[in-house]
Amino acid sequence: MTSNFLTDSPIIQFTILLTVIFTVPPIFERLRIPGLVGLLVAGVLLGQNGLKFLDSDSETVKLLSDIGKVYLMFVAGLEIDLEQFRKTKNRSIVFGILTFLVPLICGILVGRFFNFGWNASVLIGSLLASHTLLAYPIVSRLGVVMNEAVTVTVGATIFTDTGALLVLAICVGIHGGEFSTLSLITLLGGLAIYSVIVLFGFDWAGKEFFRRSGDEQSNQFLFILLALFLASVGAQIVGVEKIVGAFLAGLAVNDVVGRSPVKEKIEFIGSVLFIPCFFVDMGLLINIPAFIKTLSSIWLALVIVSALIGSKFIAAFLTKLIYRYSNVQMLTMWSLSLPQVAATLAASLVAYQTLNPAGERLISEGVLNSVIVLMLVTSIVAPLITARFAALLQVPQTDFETESLATWWEHHEGQPLEQTQYPFTVVVPIHNSSNQRYLIEMAALIAQHQSGRILPLAISKAHVHMDDPQLGISLEQSQQRLKLAEEISAEFDVQVSTAVRIDDDIALAISRTSREQNANLVIMGWSRTTGLRARLFGNVIDSVFWSSHCPVAVARLVKSPKTIGRIIVPIGDLRPQTISAWKFAEMLADVNQSEVVLLHVSNSKTPTNLVEEFTTQLTEIVSKSHLKVNTHIRTIVDDDVAQTIVREAQGFDLAVLRSVRYRTTGGLAVSQVTTEVIEELTGSIVLLGEAHL
């Protein structure tokens, strides 16, 4: 009676799902097991084979799981880096074709070996053909995303996922009933027309809407959601599965949303609610006796896993022969193309739920269970392999040339001020009087070094009526803060221009003012806004990082910048954004006559010659600086990067870090070195974010 009451009440079902999503993943992650595995286990325990608290056939679970399924494929399309794909388009196409066809053929052979029909065998092949860039955050953290092996693999994702979903659409159509050559041509023709409408029509409509809506993020968010579900419904109308439409919609609006706050909100909603619901539903579908039987007769799961690993390796090996890649590049491409999560799980669930007129499923329960085993194995093993071999990759030499390192402060170096339209300008938003002095001091030191000016900015929250007494009080307080800022600036003999702004949005007020003043740098105080609200709506720092036209330095200062004697800058790679952190520290050190230490923490598995080469390249970059700053390079071998940085930074007055955020397909957040360092460091920190980071 209790179980019926639980499964019949949508509110209770939704509450149970929220409880599971909130509590289970963190527990498993503490055990160093992926949180998604915890959701699958929770689904098994709460389903019909366990406590019977959740029912996969209930309308609530069905709805949330369906939304999660299309959301998963939408985000998979949304997160493909089209810019990287364009750089190596031809080679991405070749590797995409190989890493699609070889696993497809191997999967067909596996299906026929286990006496599945041709249609089911082809579907099994398509499940192996796609891949999820689960380990991309690892190569990003290692600073090797510009290596051709990585960019080619990222670009190939478009072809593997699109091809797998196309095969799924055909197999589902064949399994559904009467299917002739004419109906196949009709399906493909309809799909082609539909794809063109979505890819080009949604892209155009999105750009027009975003241009007209300006900064109205709520309407932009709703537009993207509408595009997702319109594309899903359209796919069903032309006779293909809705996840095909969702993936195409993600590709269509990819350029529109870029790396905007809207994209982060879309990913966040999916990663904390809908996508976890999909994984819980996958757990509900696991029949424990059947799953144990699958594992007891391990051959099906073992052969499918082996076929995937072997076929992806063959595809990477053939690509290596064609383009003469190194063994390290080949193994990195192989490991990046191994994980089977997004498209594989979504397609396998669709295939399992597809019935023909006789009530037979497209794939058996054994295949579904084997796919889950495949997901677990590849999502755990593949990132480990990537971390092992990607650390051995080299970044292309062109990235180290001085031309590519031209950054914001260099536009004024060596130029008389009268040749520039504006002097070097540092905007300092001031709100909290407790940290105002140190922020103004840091801005004044930088401006002094560049013979520029500082612009203290006070922002008052707008009211409906401009004669509101509260607004008057706020403006008066702003003037008092600006007066104090002027007094502090006078100590440094730098030009000061103050500004007061009334605005509804603090972040946009900062960004707009800095653009109006043609600022070269924004220096902000630290914001501790975290938690659900910050992730849903973003905090001021996140929004300024996104919308600002110039670099943003977020400072947590525990002592006066005038007293800073030693500065440490962790250098993980040699991309221009990382070098920016060193250049910022170098300017501060030059005006203070301070010491700068560039800390590089290398993995214990990284060959000595690569570490030495990195150090040599970094030395060359430092030697080209026109500033005579006492700069040292320190290299430490340690697998725990964050703790090493924290330990080494204890003896320094300031740590300058890059702001980097990583995500995996599905919007699932990955822990970052920067986050751990910030949480544990007790001294002064500057977090430098590049424009459009």
Coordinates of N, CA and C in Angstrom, one line a residue, residues 72 75-76 79 267 270-271 275 664-668:
L72 N 20.8 15.9 -22.4 CA 22.1 15.3 -22.5 C 22.7 15.4 -23.9
V75 N 23.3 19.2 -24.8 CA 24.6 19.7 -24.2 C 25.8 19.1 -24.9
A76 N 25.7 17.9 -25.4 CA 26.8 17.3 -26.1 C 27.1 18.0 -27.4
E79 N 28.5 21.7 -26.5 CA 29.9 21.8 -26.0 C 31.0 21.4 -27.0
E267 N 23.6 24.6 -18.9 CA 24.3 23.5 -18.5 C 24.0 23.1 -17.0
G270 N 20.7 21.5 -16.5 CA 20.7 20.1 -16.9 C 21.5 19.2 -16.0
S271 N 22.7 19.7 -15.5 CA 23.6 18.9 -14.8 C 23.1 18.6 -13.4
I275 N 19.5 15.8 -16.3 CA 20.5 14.7 -16.7 C 20.6 13.7 -15.6
T664 N 32.5 18.9 -18.3 CA 32.5 17.7 -19.3 C 31.1 17.8 -19.9
T665 N 31.0 16.9 -21.0 CA 29.7 16.8 -21.6 C 28.6 16.5 -20.6
G666 N 27.5 17.2 -20.7 CA 26.5 17.0 -19.7 C 26.5 18.1 -18.6
G667 N 27.5 19.0 -18.7 CA 27.6 20.1 -17.8 C 28.0 19.6 -16.4
L668 N 28.7 18.5 -16.3 CA 29.1 18.0 -15.0 C 30.4 18.6 -14.6

